[in-house]
mmCIF file of N, CA and C in Angstrom:
data_model
loop_
_atom_site.group_PDB
_atom_site.id
_atom_site.type_symbol
_atom_site.label_atom_id
_atom_site.label_comp_id
_atom_site.label_asym_id
_atom_site.label_seq_id
_atom_site.Cartn_x
_atom_site.Cartn_y
_atom_site.Cartn_z
ATOM 1 N N MET Z 138 -21.756 89.431 -141.648
ATOM 2 C CA MET Z 138 -21.678 88.424 -142.533
ATOM 3 C C MET Z 138 -20.408 87.624 -142.069
ATOM 4 N N PRO Z 139 -20.639 86.246 -141.987
ATOM 5 C CA PRO Z 139 -19.463 85.369 -141.549
ATOM 6 C C PRO Z 139 -18.368 85.299 -142.684
ATOM 7 N N ALA Z 140 -17.104 85.181 -142.376
ATOM 8 C CA ALA Z 140 -15.968 84.920 -143.215
ATOM 9 C C ALA Z 140 -16.218 83.711 -144.090
ATOM 10 N N PRO Z 141 -15.805 83.545 -145.247
ATOM 11 C CA PRO Z 141 -15.750 82.271 -146.083
ATOM 12 C C PRO Z 141 -14.937 81.322 -145.306
ATOM 13 N N THR Z 142 -15.185 80.011 -145.781
ATOM 14 C CA THR Z 142 -14.366 79.006 -145.080
ATOM 15 C C THR Z 142 -13.406 78.148 -146.135
ATOM 16 N N SER Z 143 -13.698 78.339 -147.327
ATOM 17 C CA SER Z 143 -12.715 77.675 -148.187
ATOM 18 C C SER Z 143 -11.469 78.315 -148.178
ATOM 19 N N PRO Z 144 -10.337 77.848 -148.271
ATOM 20 C CA PRO Z 144 -9.051 78.529 -148.345
ATOM 21 C C PRO Z 144 -9.026 79.790 -149.356
ATOM 22 N N ALA Z 145 -9.358 79.419 -150.645
ATOM 23 C CA ALA Z 145 -9.345 80.555 -151.697
ATOM 24 C C ALA Z 145 -10.213 81.609 -151.405
ATOM 25 N N ASP Z 146 -11.452 81.278 -150.927
ATOM 26 C CA ASP Z 146 -12.409 82.318 -150.620
ATOM 27 C C ASP Z 146 -12.069 83.212 -149.361
ATOM 28 N N LEU Z 147 -11.562 82.471 -148.369
ATOM 29 C CA LEU Z 147 -10.978 83.186 -147.195
ATOM 30 C C LEU Z 147 -9.867 84.168 -147.523
ATOM 31 N N PHE Z 148 -8.980 83.689 -148.363
ATOM 32 C CA PHE Z 148 -7.926 84.472 -148.775
ATOM 33 C C PHE Z 148 -8.253 85.643 -149.526
ATOM 34 N N ARG Z 149 -9.279 85.491 -150.469
ATOM 35 C CA ARG Z 149 -9.796 86.762 -151.169
ATOM 36 C C ARG Z 149 -10.404 87.614 -150.157
ATOM 37 N N HIS Z 150 -11.177 87.102 -149.320
ATOM 38 C CA HIS Z 150 -11.887 87.970 -148.304
ATOM 39 C C HIS Z 150 -10.720 88.843 -147.381
ATOM 40 N N SER Z 151 -9.706 88.149 -147.055
ATOM 41 C CA SER Z 151 -8.731 88.829 -146.334
ATOM 42 C C SER Z 151 -8.031 89.911 -147.137
ATOM 43 N N LEU Z 152 -7.869 89.817 -148.325
ATOM 44 C CA LEU Z 152 -7.262 90.890 -149.193
ATOM 45 C C LEU Z 152 -8.152 92.058 -149.200
ATOM 46 N N ARG Z 153 -9.492 91.841 -149.231
ATOM 47 C CA ARG Z 153 -10.459 92.875 -149.174
ATOM 48 C C ARG Z 153 -10.354 93.710 -147.816
ATOM 49 N N LEU Z 154 -10.231 92.906 -146.722
ATOM 50 C CA LEU Z 154 -9.999 93.587 -145.515
ATOM 51 C C LEU Z 154 -8.846 94.483 -145.466
ATOM 52 N N LEU Z 155 -7.790 93.946 -145.926
ATOM 53 C CA LEU Z 155 -6.478 94.687 -145.938
ATOM 54 C C LEU Z 155 -6.605 96.008 -146.789
ATOM 55 N N LEU Z 156 -7.274 95.950 -147.906
ATOM 56 C CA LEU Z 156 -7.569 97.067 -148.714
ATOM 57 C C LEU Z 156 -8.537 98.101 -148.029
ATOM 58 N N ASP Z 157 -9.379 97.516 -147.213
ATOM 59 C CA ASP Z 157 -10.203 98.426 -146.341
ATOM 60 C C ASP Z 157 -9.681 98.883 -144.980
ATOM 61 N N LYS Z 158 -8.333 98.431 -144.905
ATOM 62 C CA LYS Z 158 -7.651 98.803 -143.713
ATOM 63 C C LYS Z 158 -8.239 98.332 -142.408
ATOM 64 N N ASP Z 159 -8.956 97.239 -142.390
ATOM 65 C CA ASP Z 159 -9.618 96.671 -141.423
ATOM 66 C C ASP Z 159 -8.746 95.635 -140.711
ATOM 67 N N ILE Z 160 -7.721 96.065 -139.981
ATOM 68 C CA ILE Z 160 -6.894 95.061 -139.401
ATOM 69 C C ILE Z 160 -7.494 94.236 -138.366
ATOM 70 N N PRO Z 161 -8.375 94.657 -137.496
ATOM 71 C CA PRO Z 161 -8.973 93.857 -136.525
ATOM 72 C C PRO Z 161 -9.821 92.801 -137.184
ATOM 73 N N ALA Z 162 -10.428 92.997 -138.251
ATOM 74 C CA ALA Z 162 -11.251 91.967 -138.972
ATOM 75 C C ALA Z 162 -10.336 91.027 -139.688
ATOM 76 N N TRP Z 163 -9.214 91.514 -140.100
ATOM 77 C CA TRP Z 163 -8.131 90.645 -140.852
ATOM 78 C C TRP Z 163 -7.670 89.611 -139.663
ATOM 79 N N VAL Z 164 -7.306 90.218 -138.494
ATOM 80 C CA VAL Z 164 -6.810 89.265 -137.539
ATOM 81 C C VAL Z 164 -7.921 88.362 -137.005
ATOM 82 N N ALA Z 165 -9.051 88.758 -137.070
ATOM 83 C CA ALA Z 165 -10.113 87.754 -136.551
ATOM 84 C C ALA Z 165 -10.142 86.476 -137.420
ATOM 85 N N LEU Z 166 -9.576 86.574 -138.662
ATOM 86 C CA LEU Z 166 -9.616 85.440 -139.542
ATOM 87 C C LEU Z 166 -8.554 84.329 -139.152
ATOM 88 N N TRP Z 167 -7.891 84.616 -138.081
ATOM 89 C CA TRP Z 167 -6.699 83.728 -137.666
ATOM 90 C C TRP Z 167 -7.150 82.833 -136.496
ATOM 91 N N ALA Z 168 -6.843 81.558 -136.621
ATOM 92 C CA ALA Z 168 -6.987 80.614 -135.528
ATOM 93 C C ALA Z 168 -6.064 81.172 -134.315
ATOM 94 N N GLU Z 169 -6.505 80.782 -133.098
ATOM 95 C CA GLU Z 169 -5.685 81.313 -131.978
ATOM 96 C C GLU Z 169 -4.301 80.742 -132.007
ATOM 97 N N ASP Z 170 -4.135 79.563 -132.555
ATOM 98 C CA ASP Z 170 -2.707 79.016 -132.486
ATOM 99 C C ASP Z 170 -1.983 79.184 -134.016
ATOM 100 N N GLY Z 171 -2.619 80.069 -134.850
ATOM 101 C CA GLY Z 171 -2.116 80.160 -136.111
ATOM 102 C C GLY Z 171 -0.538 80.726 -136.015
ATOM 103 N N VAL Z 172 0.162 80.312 -137.157
ATOM 104 C CA VAL Z 172 1.557 80.599 -137.205
ATOM 105 C C VAL Z 172 1.706 81.299 -138.650
ATOM 106 N N MET Z 173 2.329 82.549 -138.597
ATOM 107 C CA MET Z 173 2.752 83.260 -139.782
ATOM 108 C C MET Z 173 4.294 83.239 -139.904
ATOM 109 N N GLU Z 174 4.728 82.840 -141.058
ATOM 110 C CA GLU Z 174 6.277 82.864 -141.288
ATOM 111 C C GLU Z 174 6.685 83.683 -142.441
ATOM 112 N N PHE Z 175 7.884 84.185 -142.336
ATOM 113 C CA PHE Z 175 8.489 84.861 -143.349
ATOM 114 C C PHE Z 175 9.923 84.327 -143.627
ATOM 115 N N PRO Z 176 9.978 83.328 -144.436
ATOM 116 C CA PRO Z 176 11.280 82.618 -144.727
ATOM 117 C C PRO Z 176 12.409 83.725 -145.272
ATOM 118 N N PHE Z 177 12.072 84.774 -146.026
ATOM 119 C CA PHE Z 177 12.918 85.680 -146.660
ATOM 120 C C PHE Z 177 13.202 86.885 -145.750
ATOM 121 N N ALA Z 178 12.677 86.972 -144.467
ATOM 122 C CA ALA Z 178 12.666 88.161 -143.785
ATOM 123 C C ALA Z 178 14.301 88.618 -143.561
ATOM 124 N N PRO Z 179 14.546 89.856 -143.835
ATOM 125 C CA PRO Z 179 16.040 90.259 -143.571
ATOM 126 C C PRO Z 179 16.307 90.292 -141.959
ATOM 127 N N ASP Z 180 17.588 90.437 -141.652
ATOM 128 C CA ASP Z 180 17.938 90.488 -140.230
ATOM 129 C C ASP Z 180 17.187 91.667 -139.670
ATOM 130 N N GLY Z 181 16.842 91.456 -138.396
ATOM 131 C CA GLY Z 181 16.078 92.482 -137.664
ATOM 132 C C GLY Z 181 14.525 92.356 -137.766
ATOM 133 N N TRP Z 182 14.102 91.726 -138.727
ATOM 134 C CA TRP Z 182 12.605 91.442 -138.973
ATOM 135 C C TRP Z 182 12.174 90.062 -138.435
ATOM 136 N N PRO Z 183 11.069 89.960 -138.030
ATOM 137 C CA PRO Z 183 10.487 88.673 -137.443
ATOM 138 C C PRO Z 183 10.508 87.593 -138.515
ATOM 139 N N ARG Z 184 10.905 86.511 -138.157
ATOM 140 C CA ARG Z 184 10.778 85.405 -139.196
ATOM 141 C C ARG Z 184 9.563 84.515 -138.988
ATOM 142 N N ARG Z 185 9.100 84.427 -137.635
ATOM 143 C CA ARG Z 185 7.899 83.564 -137.240
ATOM 144 C C ARG Z 185 7.154 84.274 -136.108
ATOM 145 N N LEU Z 186 5.869 84.241 -136.375
ATOM 146 C CA LEU Z 186 4.939 84.805 -135.465
ATOM 147 C C LEU Z 186 4.016 83.697 -134.994
ATOM 148 N N GLU Z 187 3.919 83.405 -133.726
ATOM 149 C CA GLU Z 187 3.198 82.189 -133.178
ATOM 150 C C GLU Z 187 1.961 82.794 -132.395
ATOM 151 N N GLY Z 188 0.882 82.362 -132.844
ATOM 152 C CA GLY Z 188 -0.442 82.743 -132.307
ATOM 153 C C GLY Z 188 -0.996 84.104 -132.913
ATOM 154 N N LYS Z 189 -2.312 84.100 -132.743
ATOM 155 C CA LYS Z 189 -3.171 85.192 -133.249
ATOM 156 C C LYS Z 189 -2.732 86.546 -132.555
ATOM 157 N N GLU Z 190 -2.323 86.630 -131.217
ATOM 158 C CA GLU Z 190 -1.852 87.837 -130.692
ATOM 159 C C GLU Z 190 -0.660 88.373 -131.246
ATOM 160 N N ALA Z 191 0.220 87.472 -131.680
ATOM 161 C CA ALA Z 191 1.636 87.963 -132.218
ATOM 162 C C ALA Z 191 1.279 88.405 -133.578
ATOM 163 N N VAL Z 192 0.450 87.817 -134.342
ATOM 164 C CA VAL Z 192 0.112 88.296 -135.628
ATOM 165 C C VAL Z 192 -0.675 89.765 -135.533
ATOM 166 N N ALA Z 193 -1.495 89.779 -134.469
ATOM 167 C CA ALA Z 193 -2.236 91.065 -134.335
ATOM 168 C C ALA Z 193 -1.206 92.261 -134.047
ATOM 169 N N ALA Z 194 -0.232 91.884 -133.122
ATOM 170 C CA ALA Z 194 0.798 93.019 -132.797
ATOM 171 C C ALA Z 194 1.610 93.301 -134.063
ATOM 172 N N TYR Z 195 1.976 92.410 -134.954
ATOM 173 C CA TYR Z 195 2.737 92.505 -136.130
ATOM 174 C C TYR Z 195 2.103 93.489 -137.076
ATOM 175 N N MET Z 196 0.879 93.316 -137.264
ATOM 176 C CA MET Z 196 -0.083 93.905 -138.203
ATOM 177 C C MET Z 196 -0.690 95.331 -137.760
ATOM 178 N N ARG Z 197 -0.827 95.477 -136.471
ATOM 179 C CA ARG Z 197 -1.442 96.677 -135.901
ATOM 180 C C ARG Z 197 -1.143 97.892 -136.597
ATOM 181 N N HIS Z 198 0.042 98.222 -136.862
ATOM 182 C CA HIS Z 198 0.268 99.632 -137.596
ATOM 183 C C HIS Z 198 0.551 99.485 -139.018
ATOM 184 N N TYR Z 199 0.269 98.375 -139.633
ATOM 185 C CA TYR Z 199 0.504 98.277 -141.139
ATOM 186 C C TYR Z 199 -0.068 99.494 -141.878
ATOM 187 N N PRO Z 200 -1.424 99.815 -141.665
ATOM 188 C CA PRO Z 200 -1.905 100.815 -142.576
ATOM 189 C C PRO Z 200 -1.367 102.255 -142.305
ATOM 190 N N ASP Z 201 -0.682 102.503 -141.253
ATOM 191 C CA ASP Z 201 -0.024 103.695 -140.878
ATOM 192 C C ASP Z 201 1.146 103.906 -141.709
ATOM 193 N N HIS Z 202 1.688 102.729 -142.288
ATOM 194 C CA HIS Z 202 2.889 102.708 -143.088
ATOM 195 C C HIS Z 202 2.835 102.391 -144.474
ATOM 196 N N ILE Z 203 1.864 101.448 -144.821
ATOM 197 C CA ILE Z 203 1.628 101.059 -146.142
ATOM 198 C C ILE Z 203 0.146 101.273 -146.428
ATOM 199 N N ASP Z 204 -0.092 101.998 -147.455
ATOM 200 C CA ASP Z 204 -1.487 102.294 -147.967
ATOM 201 C C ASP Z 204 -1.700 101.475 -149.226
ATOM 202 N N LEU Z 205 -2.198 100.245 -149.029
ATOM 203 C CA LEU Z 205 -2.502 99.353 -150.060
ATOM 204 C C LEU Z 205 -3.716 99.921 -150.949
ATOM 205 N N HIS Z 206 -3.537 99.834 -152.359
ATOM 206 C CA HIS Z 206 -4.678 100.250 -153.197
ATOM 207 C C HIS Z 206 -5.199 99.042 -153.902
ATOM 208 N N ASP Z 207 -4.396 97.999 -154.279
ATOM 209 C CA ASP Z 207 -4.891 97.013 -155.064
ATOM 210 C C ASP Z 207 -4.055 95.784 -155.061
ATOM 211 N N PHE Z 208 -4.769 94.674 -155.391
ATOM 212 C CA PHE Z 208 -3.799 93.440 -155.696
ATOM 213 C C PHE Z 208 -4.113 93.002 -157.191
ATOM 214 N N PRO Z 209 -3.516 93.737 -158.199
ATOM 215 C CA PRO Z 209 -3.794 93.700 -159.567
ATOM 216 C C PRO Z 209 -3.553 92.177 -160.101
ATOM 217 N N GLU Z 210 -2.592 91.535 -159.557
ATOM 218 C CA GLU Z 210 -2.319 90.235 -160.079
ATOM 219 C C GLU Z 210 -2.409 89.196 -158.957
ATOM 220 N N LEU Z 211 -3.430 88.357 -159.037
ATOM 221 C CA LEU Z 211 -3.843 87.421 -158.025
ATOM 222 C C LEU Z 211 -4.031 86.005 -158.620
ATOM 223 N N ARG Z 212 -3.332 84.984 -158.324
ATOM 224 C CA ARG Z 212 -3.563 83.725 -158.687
ATOM 225 C C ARG Z 212 -3.580 82.781 -157.417
ATOM 226 N N ILE Z 213 -4.646 82.128 -157.261
ATOM 227 C CA ILE Z 213 -4.764 81.178 -156.079
ATOM 228 C C ILE Z 213 -4.798 79.732 -156.756
ATOM 229 N N LEU Z 214 -3.820 78.898 -156.322
ATOM 230 C CA LEU Z 214 -3.570 77.608 -156.757
ATOM 231 C C LEU Z 214 -3.965 76.569 -155.733
ATOM 232 N N GLN Z 215 -4.840 75.719 -156.032
ATOM 233 C CA GLN Z 215 -5.290 74.617 -155.044
ATOM 234 C C GLN Z 215 -4.176 73.599 -155.052
ATOM 235 N N THR Z 216 -3.698 72.988 -153.813
ATOM 236 C CA THR Z 216 -2.749 71.873 -153.652
ATOM 237 C C THR Z 216 -3.435 70.652 -153.592
ATOM 238 N N THR Z 217 -2.736 69.595 -153.420
ATOM 239 C CA THR Z 217 -3.418 68.277 -153.163
ATOM 240 C C THR Z 217 -3.975 68.169 -151.774
ATOM 241 N N ASP Z 218 -3.673 69.094 -150.911
ATOM 242 C CA ASP Z 218 -4.359 69.103 -149.544
ATOM 243 C C ASP Z 218 -5.441 70.187 -149.721
ATOM 244 N N PRO Z 219 -6.672 69.835 -149.537
ATOM 245 C CA PRO Z 219 -7.762 70.743 -149.748
ATOM 246 C C PRO Z 219 -7.807 72.004 -148.786
ATOM 247 N N ARG Z 220 -7.009 71.846 -147.756
ATOM 248 C CA ARG Z 220 -6.924 72.958 -146.814
ATOM 249 C C ARG Z 220 -5.779 73.919 -147.075
ATOM 250 N N THR Z 221 -5.050 73.689 -148.187
ATOM 251 C CA THR Z 221 -3.849 74.541 -148.463
ATOM 252 C C THR Z 221 -3.830 75.033 -149.943
ATOM 253 N N VAL Z 222 -3.546 76.459 -149.906
ATOM 254 C CA VAL Z 222 -3.556 77.033 -151.225
ATOM 255 C C VAL Z 222 -2.117 77.646 -151.421
ATOM 256 N N VAL Z 223 -1.710 77.839 -152.702
ATOM 257 C CA VAL Z 223 -0.480 78.643 -152.987
ATOM 258 C C VAL Z 223 -1.009 79.813 -153.596
ATOM 259 N N VAL Z 224 -0.576 80.995 -153.220
ATOM 260 C CA VAL Z 224 -1.083 82.265 -153.794
ATOM 261 C C VAL Z 224 0.079 82.983 -154.398
ATOM 262 N N GLU Z 225 -0.149 83.432 -155.531
ATOM 263 C CA GLU Z 225 0.834 84.438 -156.334
ATOM 264 C C GLU Z 225 0.181 85.767 -156.404
ATOM 265 N N MET Z 226 0.808 86.782 -155.987
ATOM 266 C CA MET Z 226 -0.052 88.019 -156.035
ATOM 267 C C MET Z 226 1.023 89.240 -155.970
ATOM 268 N N ARG Z 227 0.452 90.348 -156.382
ATOM 269 C CA ARG Z 227 1.207 91.485 -156.328
ATOM 270 C C ARG Z 227 0.351 92.615 -155.709
ATOM 271 N N GLY Z 228 1.081 93.322 -154.623
ATOM 272 C CA GLY Z 228 0.144 94.351 -153.909
ATOM 273 C C GLY Z 228 0.865 95.644 -154.294
ATOM 274 N N VAL Z 229 -0.103 96.640 -154.578
ATOM 275 C CA VAL Z 229 0.447 97.930 -155.048
ATOM 276 C C VAL Z 229 -0.270 99.059 -154.097
ATOM 277 N N GLY Z 230 0.388 100.164 -153.926
ATOM 278 C CA GLY Z 230 -0.090 101.197 -153.123
ATOM 279 C C GLY Z 230 0.889 102.324 -153.037
ATOM 280 N N ARG Z 231 1.112 102.865 -151.698
ATOM 281 C CA ARG Z 231 2.130 103.992 -151.499
ATOM 282 C C ARG Z 231 2.560 103.792 -150.070
ATOM 283 N N LEU Z 232 3.857 104.213 -149.882
ATOM 284 C CA LEU Z 232 4.329 104.443 -148.483
ATOM 285 C C LEU Z 232 3.935 105.665 -147.946
ATOM 286 N N VAL Z 233 3.316 105.472 -146.705
ATOM 287 C CA VAL Z 233 2.564 106.716 -146.192
ATOM 288 C C VAL Z 233 3.652 107.760 -145.775
ATOM 289 N N GLU Z 234 4.771 107.366 -145.306
ATOM 290 C CA GLU Z 234 5.755 108.386 -144.795
ATOM 291 C C GLU Z 234 6.392 109.234 -145.922
ATOM 292 N N SER Z 235 6.657 108.531 -147.003
ATOM 293 C CA SER Z 235 7.292 109.273 -148.146
ATOM 294 C C SER Z 235 6.443 109.575 -149.297
ATOM 295 N N ASP Z 236 5.322 108.854 -149.358
ATOM 296 C CA ASP Z 236 4.340 108.901 -150.489
ATOM 297 C C ASP Z 236 4.978 108.262 -151.779
ATOM 298 N N ASP Z 237 6.045 107.479 -151.451
ATOM 299 C CA ASP Z 237 6.510 106.722 -152.802
ATOM 300 C C ASP Z 237 5.657 105.507 -152.903
ATOM 301 N N PRO Z 238 5.708 105.027 -154.314
ATOM 302 C CA PRO Z 238 4.982 103.944 -154.638
ATOM 303 C C PRO Z 238 5.402 102.769 -153.970
ATOM 304 N N PHE Z 239 4.486 101.755 -153.530
ATOM 305 C CA PHE Z 239 4.773 100.439 -152.926
ATOM 306 C C PHE Z 239 4.292 99.531 -153.914
ATOM 307 N N ASP Z 240 5.160 98.662 -154.328
ATOM 308 C CA ASP Z 240 4.845 97.498 -155.359
ATOM 309 C C ASP Z 240 5.639 96.167 -154.807
ATOM 310 N N MET Z 241 4.949 95.282 -154.357
ATOM 311 C CA MET Z 241 5.499 94.114 -153.723
ATOM 312 C C MET Z 241 4.850 92.827 -154.448
ATOM 313 N N THR Z 242 5.698 91.980 -154.764
ATOM 314 C CA THR Z 242 5.245 90.796 -155.274
ATOM 315 C C THR Z 242 5.432 89.592 -154.183
ATOM 316 N N TYR Z 243 4.319 88.791 -154.037
ATOM 317 C CA TYR Z 243 4.291 87.776 -152.924
ATOM 318 C C TYR Z 243 4.086 86.464 -153.527
ATOM 319 N N ILE Z 244 4.569 85.449 -152.921
ATOM 320 C CA ILE Z 244 4.027 84.099 -152.976
ATOM 321 C C ILE Z 244 3.749 83.566 -151.537
ATOM 322 N N ALA Z 245 2.621 83.031 -151.290
ATOM 323 C CA ALA Z 245 2.254 82.541 -149.919
ATOM 324 C C ALA Z 245 1.658 81.207 -150.100
ATOM 325 N N VAL Z 246 1.982 80.372 -148.909
ATOM 326 C CA VAL Z 246 1.509 78.994 -148.855
ATOM 327 C C VAL Z 246 0.618 79.164 -147.618
ATOM 328 N N VAL Z 247 -0.671 79.036 -147.734
ATOM 329 C CA VAL Z 247 -1.669 79.246 -146.778
ATOM 330 C C VAL Z 247 -2.461 78.050 -146.517
ATOM 331 N N THR Z 248 -2.791 77.744 -145.109
ATOM 332 C CA THR Z 248 -3.523 76.617 -144.773
ATOM 333 C C THR Z 248 -4.643 77.145 -143.820
ATOM 334 N N VAL Z 249 -5.823 76.549 -144.056
ATOM 335 C CA VAL Z 249 -6.993 77.014 -143.324
ATOM 336 C C VAL Z 249 -7.607 75.768 -142.602
ATOM 337 N N ARG Z 250 -8.102 76.030 -141.359
ATOM 338 C CA ARG Z 250 -8.794 74.917 -140.652
ATOM 339 C C ARG Z 250 -10.004 75.552 -140.086
ATOM 340 N N ASP Z 251 -11.250 74.984 -140.272
ATOM 341 C CA ASP Z 251 -12.440 75.555 -139.685
ATOM 342 C C ASP Z 251 -12.634 77.053 -140.058
ATOM 343 N N GLY Z 252 -12.280 77.442 -141.203
ATOM 344 C CA GLY Z 252 -12.594 78.923 -141.625
ATOM 345 C C GLY Z 252 -11.554 79.911 -140.982
ATOM 346 N N HIS Z 253 -10.415 79.370 -140.513
ATOM 347 C CA HIS Z 253 -9.428 80.309 -139.997
ATOM 348 C C HIS Z 253 -7.982 79.944 -140.572
ATOM 349 N N PHE Z 254 -7.221 80.989 -140.701
ATOM 350 C CA PHE Z 254 -5.684 80.726 -141.017
ATOM 351 C C PHE Z 254 -5.066 80.103 -139.940
ATOM 352 N N THR Z 255 -4.379 78.857 -140.223
ATOM 353 C CA THR Z 255 -3.613 78.196 -139.334
ATOM 354 C C THR Z 255 -2.091 78.356 -139.605
ATOM 355 N N SER Z 256 -1.770 78.508 -140.934
ATOM 356 C CA SER Z 256 -0.467 78.651 -141.390
ATOM 357 C C SER Z 256 -0.434 79.552 -142.453
ATOM 358 N N TYR Z 257 0.457 80.440 -142.430
ATOM 359 C CA TYR Z 257 0.688 81.322 -143.604
ATOM 360 C C TYR Z 257 2.123 81.666 -143.770
ATOM 361 N N ARG Z 258 2.812 81.127 -144.805
ATOM 362 C CA ARG Z 258 4.246 81.343 -145.115
ATOM 363 C C ARG Z 258 4.237 82.367 -146.131
ATOM 364 N N ASP Z 259 4.701 83.549 -145.842
ATOM 365 C CA ASP Z 259 4.729 84.676 -146.804
ATOM 366 C C ASP Z 259 6.190 84.773 -147.342
ATOM 367 N N TYR Z 260 6.364 84.477 -148.594
ATOM 368 C CA TYR Z 260 7.585 84.607 -149.296
ATOM 369 C C TYR Z 260 7.598 86.056 -149.990
ATOM 370 N N TRP Z 261 7.828 87.161 -149.208
ATOM 371 C CA TRP Z 261 7.687 88.497 -149.923
ATOM 372 C C TRP Z 261 9.127 88.892 -150.206
ATOM 373 N N ASN Z 262 9.319 89.979 -150.905
ATOM 374 C CA ASN Z 262 10.601 90.497 -151.471
ATOM 375 C C ASN Z 262 11.350 91.336 -150.352
ATOM 376 N N PRO Z 263 12.377 90.840 -149.567
ATOM 377 C CA PRO Z 263 12.991 91.605 -148.622
ATOM 378 C C PRO Z 263 13.613 92.935 -149.009
ATOM 379 N N LEU Z 264 13.938 93.012 -150.321
ATOM 380 C CA LEU Z 264 14.485 94.253 -150.983
ATOM 381 C C LEU Z 264 13.512 95.461 -150.706
ATOM 382 N N ALA Z 265 12.276 95.142 -150.883
ATOM 383 C CA ALA Z 265 11.300 96.329 -150.835
ATOM 384 C C ALA Z 265 11.219 96.995 -149.602
ATOM 385 N N VAL Z 266 11.530 96.319 -148.481
ATOM 386 C CA VAL Z 266 11.462 97.007 -147.165
ATOM 387 C C VAL Z 266 12.682 97.849 -146.786
ATOM 388 N N GLN Z 267 13.560 98.033 -147.728
ATOM 389 C CA GLN Z 267 14.695 98.893 -147.522
ATOM 390 C C GLN Z 267 14.275 100.325 -147.862
ATOM 391 N N GLN Z 268 13.081 100.505 -148.453
ATOM 392 C CA GLN Z 268 12.612 101.886 -148.778
ATOM 393 C C GLN Z 268 12.339 102.585 -147.399
ATOM 394 N N PRO Z 269 12.656 103.902 -147.241
ATOM 395 C CA PRO Z 269 12.222 104.594 -146.140
ATOM 396 C C PRO Z 269 10.683 104.623 -145.996
ATOM 397 N N GLY Z 270 10.219 104.311 -144.797
ATOM 398 C CA GLY Z 270 8.743 104.298 -144.460
ATOM 399 C C GLY Z 270 8.118 102.920 -144.622
ATOM 400 N N ALA Z 271 8.970 101.948 -145.022
ATOM 401 C CA ALA Z 271 8.307 100.662 -145.236
ATOM 402 C C ALA Z 271 8.378 99.770 -143.984
ATOM 403 N N ASP Z 272 9.163 100.158 -142.954
ATOM 404 C CA ASP Z 272 9.304 99.339 -141.740
ATOM 405 C C ASP Z 272 8.066 99.681 -140.822
ATOM 406 N N PHE Z 273 7.025 98.830 -140.791
ATOM 407 C CA PHE Z 273 5.907 98.966 -139.899
ATOM 408 C C PHE Z 273 6.089 98.068 -138.745
ATOM 409 N N THR Z 274 7.103 97.363 -138.661
ATOM 410 C CA THR Z 274 7.163 96.247 -137.599
ATOM 411 C C THR Z 274 7.953 96.745 -136.400
ATOM 412 N N GLY Z 275 8.575 97.897 -136.397
ATOM 413 C CA GLY Z 275 9.487 98.273 -135.347
ATOM 414 C C GLY Z 275 10.675 97.530 -135.253
ATOM 415 N N SER Z 276 11.145 97.033 -136.293
ATOM 416 C CA SER Z 276 12.209 96.137 -136.262
ATOM 417 C C SER Z 276 13.605 96.768 -135.809
ATOM 418 N N SER Z 277 14.582 96.093 -135.541
ATOM 419 C CA SER Z 277 15.786 96.785 -134.856
ATOM 420 C C SER Z 277 16.969 96.948 -135.919
ATOM 421 N N ARG Z 278 16.477 96.971 -137.225
ATOM 422 C CA ARG Z 278 17.528 97.223 -138.127
ATOM 423 C C ARG Z 278 17.895 98.631 -138.299
#
């Protein structure tokens, strides 16, 4: 079944893929020239990923470190640009290494073109990655 093309529906679909731990299918939702940004990333973490391959490399080991269970609070707000949504959400699960709870609040600004993510600015809480086992990026911190 093809992925949805509206920004809100594509985003909801992407969350389902993350819960299913289907990272290859999640990466397939990206445009080849898509850009993912993390404006609040702490030192040693990437702040900008350019291109689908960079996004794939970043996310490759995510399920080995963070076991997402649900996104219990999700609000998707349409902007004046029909290609862009603002998302407020909370992701909950557990850290695989320590079995500690994982609870992260996010705000994301997401732009879609032709049914693919082209821009994803992820404003996640950098304090949450200070927990042991949260670093899935291989950062140098």
